[in-house]
Tab-separated table of C-alpha atoms and ligand atoms in Angstrom:
chain	number	residue	atom	x	y	z
A	8	UNK	CA	119.451	126.215	74.682
A	9	UNK	CA	118.983	126.375	78.800
A	10	UNK	CA	118.477	129.438	80.885
A	11	UNK	CA	121.661	128.309	82.497
A	12	UNK	CA	123.679	128.111	79.105
A	13	UNK	CA	122.537	131.335	78.110
A	14	UNK	CA	123.669	132.965	81.436
A	15	UNK	CA	127.133	131.091	80.918
A	16	UNK	CA	127.292	132.852	77.924
A	17	UNK	CA	126.264	136.412	79.499
A	18	UNK	CA	122.887	136.773	77.176
A	19	UNK	CA	119.968	138.147	79.255
A	20	UNK	CA	116.850	136.411	78.566
A	21	UNK	CA	113.430	138.082	79.086
A	22	UNK	CA	112.650	135.096	81.850
A	23	UNK	CA	115.371	136.594	83.355
A	24	UNK	CA	114.362	140.276	82.879
A	25	UNK	CA	110.867	139.534	84.292
A	26	UNK	CA	112.839	137.802	87.406
A	27	UNK	CA	114.884	140.899	87.900
A	28	UNK	CA	111.847	143.167	87.646
A	29	UNK	CA	110.052	140.799	90.399
A	30	UNK	CA	112.438	140.618	92.642
A	31	UNK	CA	113.444	144.459	92.285
A	32	UNK	CA	117.270	143.321	91.961
A	33	UNK	CA	119.900	144.119	89.189
A	34	UNK	CA	119.281	141.477	86.056
A	35	UNK	CA	123.260	141.168	86.233
A	36	UNK	CA	122.688	139.223	89.934
A	37	UNK	CA	120.160	136.735	88.217
A	38	UNK	CA	122.294	136.157	85.440
A	39	UNK	CA	125.504	135.303	87.676
A	40	UNK	CA	122.971	133.214	90.067
A	41	UNK	CA	122.335	130.992	86.793
A	42	UNK	CA	125.452	130.883	85.284
A	43	UNK	CA	126.995	129.476	88.497
A	44	UNK	CA	123.790	127.014	89.386
A	45	UNK	CA	122.665	128.930	92.538
A	46	UNK	CA	119.506	130.224	90.952
A	47	UNK	CA	117.225	128.428	88.581
A	48	UNK	CA	114.165	129.525	86.519
A	49	UNK	CA	112.085	126.416	85.616
A	50	UNK	CA	110.583	126.906	82.409
A	51	UNK	CA	110.239	124.512	79.377
A	52	UNK	CA	111.042	125.302	75.753
A	53	UNK	CA	107.705	124.085	75.004
A	54	UNK	CA	105.798	125.837	77.645
A	55	UNK	CA	104.441	129.225	78.199
A	56	UNK	CA	105.245	129.164	81.577
A	57	UNK	CA	105.331	132.308	84.263
A	58	UNK	CA	108.756	133.034	84.874
A	59	UNK	CA	109.947	132.716	88.741
A	60	UNK	CA	113.534	132.886	90.255
A	61	UNK	CA	114.280	130.072	92.708
A	62	UNK	CA	117.668	130.496	94.602
A	63	UNK	CA	120.248	132.774	96.379
A	64	UNK	CA	119.109	136.405	97.475
A	65	UNK	CA	115.482	135.948	95.941
A	66	UNK	CA	112.446	135.605	97.778
A	67	UNK	CA	111.313	132.219	99.149
A	68	UNK	CA	108.812	130.299	96.820
A	69	UNK	CA	106.292	128.047	97.511
A	70	UNK	CA	105.076	124.692	95.689
A	71	UNK	CA	101.758	123.273	95.986
A	72	UNK	CA	101.203	119.008	95.395
A	73	UNK	CA	97.860	117.894	93.705
A	74	UNK	CA	96.877	115.174	91.695
A	75	UNK	CA	94.775	111.890	91.902
A	76	UNK	CA	95.943	108.926	93.613
A	77	UNK	CA	94.766	104.948	92.919
A	78	UNK	CA	92.038	105.238	95.270
A	79	UNK	CA	90.678	109.161	94.585
A	80	UNK	CA	90.485	110.303	90.878
A	81	UNK	CA	88.514	113.245	90.164
A	82	UNK	CA	89.973	115.418	87.706
A	83	UNK	CA	87.651	118.472	88.266
A	84	UNK	CA	88.535	118.487	92.012
A	85	UNK	CA	92.359	118.734	90.991
A	86	UNK	CA	92.290	121.322	88.746
A	87	UNK	CA	90.330	123.644	91.389
A	88	UNK	CA	93.007	122.560	93.524
A	89	UNK	CA	95.538	123.888	91.545
A	90	UNK	CA	93.670	127.065	90.653
A	91	UNK	CA	92.887	127.790	94.244
A	92	UNK	CA	96.579	127.067	95.523
A	93	UNK	CA	97.879	129.754	92.698
A	94	UNK	CA	95.511	132.518	93.843
A	95	UNK	CA	96.382	131.901	97.464
A	96	UNK	CA	100.366	132.661	96.263
A	97	UNK	CA	101.429	129.132	94.827
A	98	UNK	CA	104.665	129.662	92.952
A	99	UNK	CA	104.338	126.097	91.437
A	100	UNK	CA	102.290	123.046	91.019
A	101	UNK	CA	103.038	119.624	91.266
A	102	UNK	CA	100.927	116.980	89.861
A	103	UNK	CA	101.559	114.016	91.552
A	104	UNK	CA	98.988	112.030	90.273
A	105	UNK	CA	98.908	107.882	90.627
A	106	UNK	CA	95.519	107.269	89.380
A	107	UNK	CA	95.059	105.269	86.256
A	108	UNK	CA	93.950	108.479	84.290
A	109	UNK	CA	97.437	110.580	85.151
A	110	UNK	CA	98.375	111.353	81.332
A	111	UNK	CA	95.070	113.034	80.982
A	112	UNK	CA	95.338	114.769	84.630
A	113	UNK	CA	98.535	115.807	83.456
A	114	UNK	CA	97.543	117.757	80.345
A	115	UNK	CA	94.519	119.384	81.748
A	116	UNK	CA	96.591	120.280	84.768
A	117	UNK	CA	99.127	122.058	82.578
A	118	UNK	CA	96.164	123.966	80.903
A	119	UNK	CA	94.690	124.757	83.632
A	120	UNK	CA	97.439	127.317	85.354
A	121	UNK	CA	100.345	129.611	84.044
A	122	UNK	CA	103.003	128.792	87.379
A	123	UNK	CA	105.810	126.116	86.868
A	124	UNK	CA	104.753	122.692	86.602
A	125	UNK	CA	106.573	119.618	88.360
A	126	UNK	CA	106.171	116.162	87.992
A	127	UNK	CA	107.858	112.510	89.216
A	128	UNK	CA	107.982	110.955	86.091
A	129	UNK	CA	108.932	107.759	87.699
A	130	UNK	CA	105.164	107.605	88.533
A	131	UNK	CA	103.976	107.562	85.148
A	132	UNK	CA	106.576	104.848	84.389
A	133	UNK	CA	105.199	103.025	87.438
A	134	UNK	CA	101.764	103.521	86.660
A	135	UNK	CA	101.878	103.110	83.042
A	136	UNK	CA	103.624	99.206	83.547
A	137	UNK	CA	100.684	98.722	86.150
A	138	UNK	CA	98.375	99.406	83.793
A	139	UNK	CA	99.436	96.722	81.370
A	140	UNK	CA	99.142	94.251	83.890
A	141	UNK	CA	102.961	94.068	85.358
A	142	UNK	CA	104.819	94.803	88.452
A	143	UNK	CA	106.657	98.193	89.227
A	144	UNK	CA	109.757	96.201	89.478
A	145	UNK	CA	109.046	94.934	85.904
A	146	UNK	CA	109.551	98.206	84.118
A	147	UNK	CA	112.664	98.588	82.135
A	148	UNK	CA	114.758	101.376	81.530
A	149	UNK	CA	113.042	102.173	78.345
A	150	UNK	CA	109.483	102.614	80.272
A	151	UNK	CA	111.557	105.400	82.540
A	152	UNK	CA	113.476	107.396	79.781
A	153	UNK	CA	110.098	107.332	77.864
A	154	UNK	CA	108.052	108.636	80.566
A	155	UNK	CA	110.621	111.648	80.686
A	156	UNK	CA	110.813	112.337	77.165
A	157	UNK	CA	107.127	112.333	76.932
A	158	UNK	CA	106.706	114.512	79.582
A	159	UNK	CA	109.587	116.863	78.655
A	160	UNK	CA	107.978	117.227	75.196
A	161	UNK	CA	104.735	118.070	76.943
A	162	UNK	CA	106.372	120.941	78.396
A	163	UNK	CA	106.941	119.750	82.190
A	164	UNK	CA	108.912	122.612	83.729
A	165	UNK	CA	111.095	120.767	86.408
A	166	UNK	CA	111.119	117.163	87.258
A	167	UNK	CA	111.747	114.979	90.474
A	168	UNK	CA	114.394	112.583	89.598
A	169	UNK	CA	115.583	110.055	92.195
A	170	UNK	CA	119.279	109.792	90.447
A	171	UNK	CA	121.120	109.616	94.008
A	172	UNK	CA	119.358	106.543	95.408
A	173	UNK	CA	121.998	103.782	93.684
A	174	UNK	CA	122.386	100.424	94.414
A	175	UNK	CA	125.356	100.667	96.993
A	176	UNK	CA	122.935	103.121	98.853
A	177	UNK	CA	120.169	100.657	98.893
A	178	UNK	CA	122.140	97.424	100.237
A	179	UNK	CA	123.447	100.278	102.636
A	180	UNK	CA	120.020	101.033	103.816
A	181	UNK	CA	119.184	97.439	104.380
A	182	UNK	CA	122.068	97.308	107.112
A	183	UNK	CA	120.841	100.362	108.709
A	184	UNK	CA	118.117	99.579	110.111
A	185	UNK	CA	116.212	102.533	110.053
A	186	UNK	CA	112.868	103.022	111.852
A	187	UNK	CA	110.748	104.062	109.257
A	188	UNK	CA	112.900	102.760	105.802
A	189	UNK	CA	111.866	104.662	102.893
A	190	UNK	CA	109.075	107.192	102.841
A	191	UNK	CA	109.466	108.539	99.599
A	192	UNK	CA	107.127	107.000	97.039
A	193	UNK	CA	109.541	107.464	94.044
A	194	UNK	CA	112.424	106.563	96.113
A	195	UNK	CA	110.413	102.956	96.985
A	196	UNK	CA	109.710	102.402	93.364
A	197	UNK	CA	113.524	102.561	92.475
A	198	UNK	CA	114.836	100.692	95.692
A	199	UNK	CA	112.319	97.696	95.019
A	200	UNK	CA	113.388	97.892	91.343
A	201	UNK	CA	117.201	97.669	92.176
A	202	UNK	CA	116.829	95.270	94.836
A	203	UNK	CA	114.787	92.462	92.604
A	204	UNK	CA	116.463	93.110	89.057
A	205	UNK	CA	119.688	93.421	90.879
A	206	UNK	CA	120.864	96.087	88.718
A	207	UNK	CA	121.777	99.800	89.061
A	208	UNK	CA	119.128	102.517	89.238
A	209	UNK	CA	119.200	103.846	85.363
A	210	UNK	CA	118.693	107.498	86.769
A	211	UNK	CA	122.067	107.498	88.128
A	212	UNK	CA	123.894	104.852	85.520
A	213	UNK	CA	122.400	106.774	82.593
A	214	UNK	CA	122.726	109.768	84.194
A	215	UNK	CA	124.475	111.610	81.228
A	216	UNK	CA	121.512	110.697	78.827
A	217	UNK	CA	119.217	112.311	81.314
A	218	UNK	CA	121.529	115.276	81.086
A	219	UNK	CA	121.042	115.361	77.421
A	220	UNK	CA	117.046	115.262	77.486
A	221	UNK	CA	117.051	118.046	80.250
A	222	UNK	CA	119.415	120.083	78.082
A	223	UNK	CA	117.384	119.785	75.243
A	224	UNK	CA	114.127	120.948	76.787
A	225	UNK	CA	115.233	123.026	79.565
A	226	UNK	CA	113.757	120.804	82.000
A	227	UNK	CA	115.106	121.832	85.759
A	228	UNK	CA	116.116	118.725	87.683
A	229	UNK	CA	114.962	118.410	91.036
A	230	UNK	CA	117.090	115.765	92.171
A	231	UNK	CA	114.989	113.835	94.679
A	232	UNK	CA	115.806	112.659	98.028
A	233	UNK	CA	114.581	108.971	98.184
A	234	UNK	CA	116.440	108.351	101.276
A	235	UNK	CA	114.898	111.181	103.054
A	236	UNK	CA	114.016	110.546	106.985
A	237	UNK	CA	110.212	109.780	107.240
A	238	UNK	CA	110.501	110.532	111.531
A	239	UNK	CA	112.394	112.457	113.931
A	240	UNK	CA	114.717	109.704	114.556
A	241	UNK	CA	115.716	108.649	110.934
A	242	UNK	CA	116.674	112.513	110.776
A	243	UNK	CA	120.359	113.464	109.731
A	244	UNK	CA	121.593	109.692	109.524
A	245	UNK	CA	124.007	107.878	107.406
A	246	UNK	CA	121.375	107.081	104.719
A	247	UNK	CA	120.177	110.394	104.428
A	248	UNK	CA	123.858	112.110	104.378
A	249	UNK	CA	125.194	109.452	102.051
A	250	UNK	CA	122.484	110.174	99.553
A	251	UNK	CA	122.855	114.307	99.364
A	252	UNK	CA	126.880	113.345	99.149
A	253	UNK	CA	126.142	111.484	95.670
A	254	UNK	CA	123.380	114.130	94.932
A	255	UNK	CA	126.316	116.962	95.178
A	256	UNK	CA	128.223	115.208	92.638
A	257	UNK	CA	125.265	114.577	90.167
A	258	UNK	CA	124.728	118.459	90.696
A	259	UNK	CA	128.225	119.309	89.648
A	260	UNK	CA	127.825	117.113	86.362
A	261	UNK	CA	124.461	118.931	85.612
A	262	UNK	CA	125.726	122.448	86.637
A	263	UNK	CA	129.032	121.435	84.069
A	264	UNK	CA	126.271	120.365	81.438
A	265	UNK	CA	124.697	123.726	81.657
A	266	UNK	CA	121.439	121.941	82.998
A	267	UNK	CA	119.605	123.791	85.621
A	268	UNK	CA	119.329	121.850	88.763
A	269	UNK	CA	117.600	121.966	92.441
A	270	UNK	CA	117.931	119.714	95.136
A	271	UNK	CA	115.400	117.782	97.477
A	272	UNK	CA	115.481	117.594	101.099
A	273	UNK	CA	113.865	116.435	104.380
A	274	UNK	CA	111.318	115.676	105.395
A	275	UNK	CA	111.090	114.991	109.327
A	276	UNK	CA	113.577	116.792	110.913
A	277	UNK	CA	113.872	118.140	114.736
A	278	UNK	CA	114.028	122.064	114.638
A	279	UNK	CA	117.514	121.910	116.076
A	280	UNK	CA	119.170	119.786	113.146
A	281	UNK	CA	117.340	122.184	110.389
A	282	UNK	CA	119.999	124.965	110.135
A	283	UNK	CA	123.147	121.984	110.082
A	284	UNK	CA	121.050	120.174	107.238
A	285	UNK	CA	120.616	123.264	105.019
A	286	UNK	CA	124.391	124.281	105.510
A	287	UNK	CA	125.441	120.709	104.620
A	288	UNK	CA	123.393	120.548	101.560
A	289	UNK	CA	124.382	123.676	100.041
A	290	UNK	CA	128.160	123.021	100.855
A	291	UNK	CA	127.596	119.419	99.316
A	292	UNK	CA	125.916	120.544	96.328
A	293	UNK	CA	127.539	123.633	95.078
A	294	UNK	CA	125.044	126.112	95.958
A	295	UNK	CA	122.285	124.536	93.909
A	296	UNK	CA	118.614	125.751	95.051
A	297	UNK	CA	117.175	123.950	98.305
A	298	UNK	CA	113.852	122.566	97.972
A	299	UNK	CA	112.356	121.209	100.993
A	300	UNK	CA	109.322	118.957	102.140
A	301	UNK	CA	108.363	120.783	105.243
A	302	UNK	CA	110.524	120.110	107.442
A	303	UNK	CA	108.179	118.668	109.764
A	304	UNK	CA	109.610	119.244	113.275
A	305	UNK	CA	106.962	116.692	115.437
A	306	UNK	CA	105.367	113.917	114.460
A	307	UNK	CA	103.005	114.243	117.405
A	308	UNK	CA	100.318	116.446	115.152
A	309	UNK	CA	98.405	114.787	112.277
A	310	UNK	CA	95.656	116.773	111.062
A	311	UNK	CA	97.818	119.857	111.563
A	312	UNK	CA	100.822	118.765	109.631
A	313	UNK	CA	100.727	122.279	107.706
A	314	UNK	CA	101.780	123.489	111.250
A	315	UNK	CA	104.608	121.261	112.029
A	316	UNK	CA	106.042	122.220	108.630
A	317	UNK	CA	105.317	126.028	108.489
A	318	UNK	CA	107.603	126.189	111.760
A	319	UNK	CA	110.081	123.601	110.004
A	320	UNK	CA	109.886	125.578	106.857
A	321	UNK	CA	110.547	129.462	108.433
A	322	UNK	CA	113.781	127.690	110.091
A	323	UNK	CA	114.997	126.237	106.837
A	324	UNK	CA	114.059	129.008	104.470
A	325	UNK	CA	115.905	131.635	106.757
A	326	UNK	CA	119.102	129.322	106.723
A	327	UNK	CA	119.297	128.588	103.205
A	328	UNK	CA	116.401	126.670	101.540
A	329	UNK	CA	114.899	128.295	98.596
A	330	UNK	CA	111.933	126.232	97.644
A	331	UNK	CA	109.405	125.366	100.400
A	332	UNK	CA	107.173	122.487	99.301
A	333	UNK	CA	103.453	122.987	101.288
A	334	UNK	CA	102.313	120.162	103.640
A	335	UNK	CA	98.302	119.958	104.236
A	336	UNK	CA	96.640	119.356	106.859
A	337	UNK	CA	95.516	116.052	105.345
A	338	UNK	CA	99.474	114.591	105.069
A	339	UNK	CA	99.840	111.448	106.275
A	340	UNK	CA	96.057	110.629	106.330
A	341	UNK	CA	94.538	111.353	102.654
A	342	UNK	CA	94.300	113.341	99.593
A	343	UNK	CA	94.305	117.182	100.551
A	344	UNK	CA	90.780	118.568	99.947
A	345	UNK	CA	90.216	122.401	98.542
A	346	UNK	CA	90.125	123.526	102.030
A	347	UNK	CA	93.489	121.451	102.691
A	348	UNK	CA	94.860	123.140	100.261
A	349	UNK	CA	94.175	126.646	100.736
A	350	UNK	CA	95.492	125.936	104.219
A	351	UNK	CA	98.655	124.401	103.169
A	352	UNK	CA	99.427	127.244	100.908
A	353	UNK	CA	98.884	129.837	103.217
A	354	UNK	CA	100.895	128.188	106.133
A	355	UNK	CA	103.903	127.809	103.560
A	356	UNK	CA	103.350	131.358	102.929
A	357	UNK	CA	103.610	132.430	106.383
A	358	UNK	CA	106.644	130.550	106.716
A	359	UNK	CA	108.327	131.977	103.818
A	360	UNK	CA	107.250	135.646	104.510
A	361	UNK	CA	108.791	134.872	107.915
A	362	UNK	CA	112.044	133.702	106.453
A	363	UNK	CA	112.319	136.681	104.177
A	364	UNK	CA	111.723	139.161	106.704
A	365	UNK	CA	114.527	137.169	108.910
A	366	UNK	CA	116.631	137.605	105.905
A	367	UNK	CA	116.313	141.511	105.571
A	368	UNK	CA	114.642	141.161	101.988
A	369	UNK	CA	113.210	144.343	100.883
A	370	UNK	CA	110.057	143.363	99.090
A	371	UNK	CA	108.954	141.461	102.566
A	372	UNK	CA	109.432	144.356	104.581
A	373	UNK	CA	107.984	146.992	102.813
A	374	UNK	CA	104.844	144.753	102.985
A	375	UNK	CA	105.236	144.558	106.996
A	376	UNK	CA	105.732	148.058	106.817
A	377	UNK	CA	102.233	148.696	104.924
A	378	UNK	CA	100.445	146.122	106.782
A	379	UNK	CA	101.574	148.360	109.938
A	380	UNK	CA	100.412	151.408	108.813
A	381	UNK	CA	96.969	150.160	107.762
A	382	UNK	CA	96.595	148.883	111.308
A	383	UNK	CA	97.688	152.106	113.079
A	384	UNK	CA	94.988	153.918	110.711
A	385	UNK	CA	92.084	151.347	111.029
A	386	UNK	CA	92.273	150.812	107.442
A	387	UNK	CA	90.468	147.482	107.262
A	388	UNK	CA	90.429	147.024	103.838
A	389	UNK	CA	94.062	147.338	102.998
A	390	UNK	CA	94.642	145.093	105.976
A	391	UNK	CA	92.295	142.686	104.562
A	392	UNK	CA	94.079	143.287	101.006
A	393	UNK	CA	97.528	142.541	102.425
A	394	UNK	CA	96.482	139.432	104.331
A	395	UNK	CA	97.506	135.936	102.860
A	396	UNK	CA	93.594	134.985	103.185
A	397	UNK	CA	91.641	138.383	102.893
A	398	UNK	CA	88.269	136.278	103.536
A	399	UNK	CA	88.765	134.916	107.115
A	400	UNK	CA	90.230	138.239	108.655
A	401	UNK	CA	86.972	140.089	107.330
A	402	UNK	CA	84.769	137.286	108.746
A	403	UNK	CA	85.994	137.679	112.202
A	404	UNK	CA	85.862	141.938	111.843
A	405	UNK	CA	82.354	141.470	111.457
A	406	UNK	CA	81.377	139.215	113.565
A	407	UNK	CA	80.551	141.762	116.525
A	408	UNK	CA	78.950	144.939	114.619
A	409	UNK	CA	80.680	147.921	116.060
A	410	UNK	CA	79.844	151.478	114.906
A	411	UNK	CA	83.374	152.666	115.771
A	412	UNK	CA	86.024	151.710	112.963
A	413	UNK	CA	88.543	152.707	115.160
A	414	UNK	CA	88.719	149.818	117.685
A	415	UNK	CA	87.801	145.979	117.465
A	416	UNK	CA	85.518	144.106	119.653
A	417	UNK	CA	89.061	142.523	121.583
A	418	UNK	CA	89.546	145.669	123.748
A	419	UNK	CA	86.343	147.913	122.680
A	420	UNK	CA	86.564	151.599	124.199
A	421	UNK	CA	89.999	150.774	125.751
A	422	UNK	CA	91.666	150.185	122.102
A	423	UNK	CA	95.228	150.902	122.905
A	424	UNK	CA	96.096	151.972	119.439
A	425	UNK	CA	92.987	154.168	119.433
A	426	UNK	CA	94.117	155.838	122.829
A	427	UNK	CA	97.982	156.351	121.773
A	428	UNK	CA	97.330	157.636	118.295
A	429	UNK	CA	97.159	161.442	119.093
A	430	UNK	CA	100.350	161.103	121.725
A	431	UNK	CA	102.674	158.642	120.023
B	504	LIG	C1	106.232	114.077	99.050
B	504	LIG	C2	105.025	114.614	99.038
B	504	LIG	O1	104.354	114.749	98.193
B	504	LIG	C3	102.304	114.686	98.788
B	504	LIG	N1	101.614	113.897	97.704
B	504	LIG	C4	101.787	112.868	96.901
B	504	LIG	N2	101.191	112.456	96.097
B	504	LIG	C5	100.146	113.812	96.421
B	504	LIG	C6	98.836	113.999	95.730
B	504	LIG	N3	98.229	113.382	95.097
B	504	LIG	N4	98.096	115.309	96.072
B	504	LIG	C7	99.015	116.194	96.987
B	504	LIG	N5	99.748	115.669	97.766
B	504	LIG	C8	100.548	114.588	97.224
B	504	LIG	C9	102.767	113.880	99.964
B	504	LIG	O2	102.003	113.895	101.191
B	504	LIG	C10	104.181	114.173	100.574
B	504	LIG	O3	104.157	115.755	100.940
B	505	LIG	C1	110.324	118.440	98.461
B	505	LIG	C2	109.623	117.657	97.642
B	505	LIG	N1	110.457	116.094	97.857
B	505	LIG	C3	109.918	114.986	97.347
B	505	LIG	C4	109.150	114.630	96.190
B	505	LIG	C5	108.636	113.694	95.615
B	505	LIG	O1	108.107	113.053	96.523
B	505	LIG	P1	108.853	111.331	96.428
B	505	LIG	O2	110.016	111.297	96.942
B	505	LIG	O3	107.987	110.807	97.438
B	505	LIG	O4	108.359	110.985	95.356
B	505	LIG	C6	108.144	116.142	96.449
B	505	LIG	N2	107.030	116.295	95.476
B	505	LIG	N3	108.719	117.114	96.716
B	506	LIG	C1	105.822	109.268	106.025
B	506	LIG	S1	104.224	109.555	104.841
B	506	LIG	C2	105.208	110.139	103.362
B	506	LIG	C3	105.125	111.563	102.982
B	506	LIG	C4	105.857	112.093	104.245
B	506	LIG	N1	105.432	113.284	104.690
B	506	LIG	C5	107.252	112.489	103.929
B	506	LIG	O1	108.205	112.942	104.520
B	506	LIG	O2	107.841	112.426	102.911
B	507	LIG	S1	101.187	106.329	105.037
B	507	LIG	FE1	99.679	107.643	103.396
B	507	LIG	S2	101.169	109.346	102.812
B	507	LIG	FE2	102.382	107.951	104.090
B	507	LIG	S3	103.343	106.631	102.533
B	507	LIG	FE3	101.465	105.444	102.813
B	507	LIG	S4	100.056	106.356	101.638
B	507	LIG	FE4	102.057	107.714	101.681
B	508	LIG	ZN1	105.916	112.302	106.644
């Protein structure tokens, strides 16, 4: 049973009901969205995950990535990051750990938050192989599928699976002479495996087996973009689009099988190409929810990539993307700190809300109206309460002590809002 197979039968699950109430839409809309593959609710049958709908007509959701790397492995810090991200409004957490203790990390992280948890099982397959003293290219098909099954049993709700990066596309990429080659970690694991073993990507050749596993546990597939562009000049190139065409065929097979499916997208994309990218994805991928990383709209701001991504994310979500993967100020430089996680989540929340306002969603507009009323009424506590970050604005407000609540230190006595209040 999956949320999708139930929806196809016309059965409303408690998760569909919860999503409808949260979004304040008719449950029939959620049912139809799930049945047609335009909405997903990532929730493994083995996990008590808070229901969260992602897709057409729903508010834009955001994901925060956390996890260890081979250079930094601190479980308590990663758990703090996961909790902080959820406190600041992350709808999902991806554990992207690749440190030697990744198995223990995933278990502890899954226990510490109740939002949907995503992973990239090929990382586990790779790290387990390395831990045995072998190279990543020595993985066999069983290693890959065993990681997927193991994580499915453990309750992982959605999985990034780079099913579209097949042998043909890897050879074509060698001819294409891209500026940045491959920047996807899972994508490089598989591409180098394909080249060295001269074999087809098992996630592509054994896709039907993958669908069987997903169906059994209700794993939401997040079809990975192994060939996403890693710089502005690689965006929307032949390799990226060829992979998307392949992903479109895989989406259709998953939807027919009753497996919930999203598609992952770029990456690094010039602002003027974002809308077209979203439209092409929706068309080629049969309306499946689109989960984008950024997009980063200029590569000249390392240290500020939460901003380059929020700009791209706002355009993306207002033109069709449904799920934004946060990017932190540490992107391209290091593992994020707690402060970086907070900034990444807030930047994504800004992008999501900006898009939802542009899309005319009632729930988004109501909050905007409430904030305007609080500003007009000089209700500072209400403003802090409505803010994505309630600490920072309070700190600014308190920097200058004022004996009058009806102004701030910007205009002081000449506060326009105060002067206008009686007359307008
Ligand atoms: C694909 C995306 O995942 C991010 N990413 C990869 N590994 C981690 C990690 N351990 N913690 C946080 N983010 C990570 C990259 O920075 C990129 O933005
Ligand atoms: C939106 C999105 N895209 C991709 C990945 C996986 O990362 P990678 O492809 O580098 O393994 C991810 N976690 N989220
Ligand atoms: C180019 S470094 C890898 C992560 C990167 N930001 C990306 O687009 O996927
Ligand atoms: S430069 Fe850093 S972020 Fe980019 S792929 Fe290499 S290790 Fe990952
Ligand atoms: Zn990048």
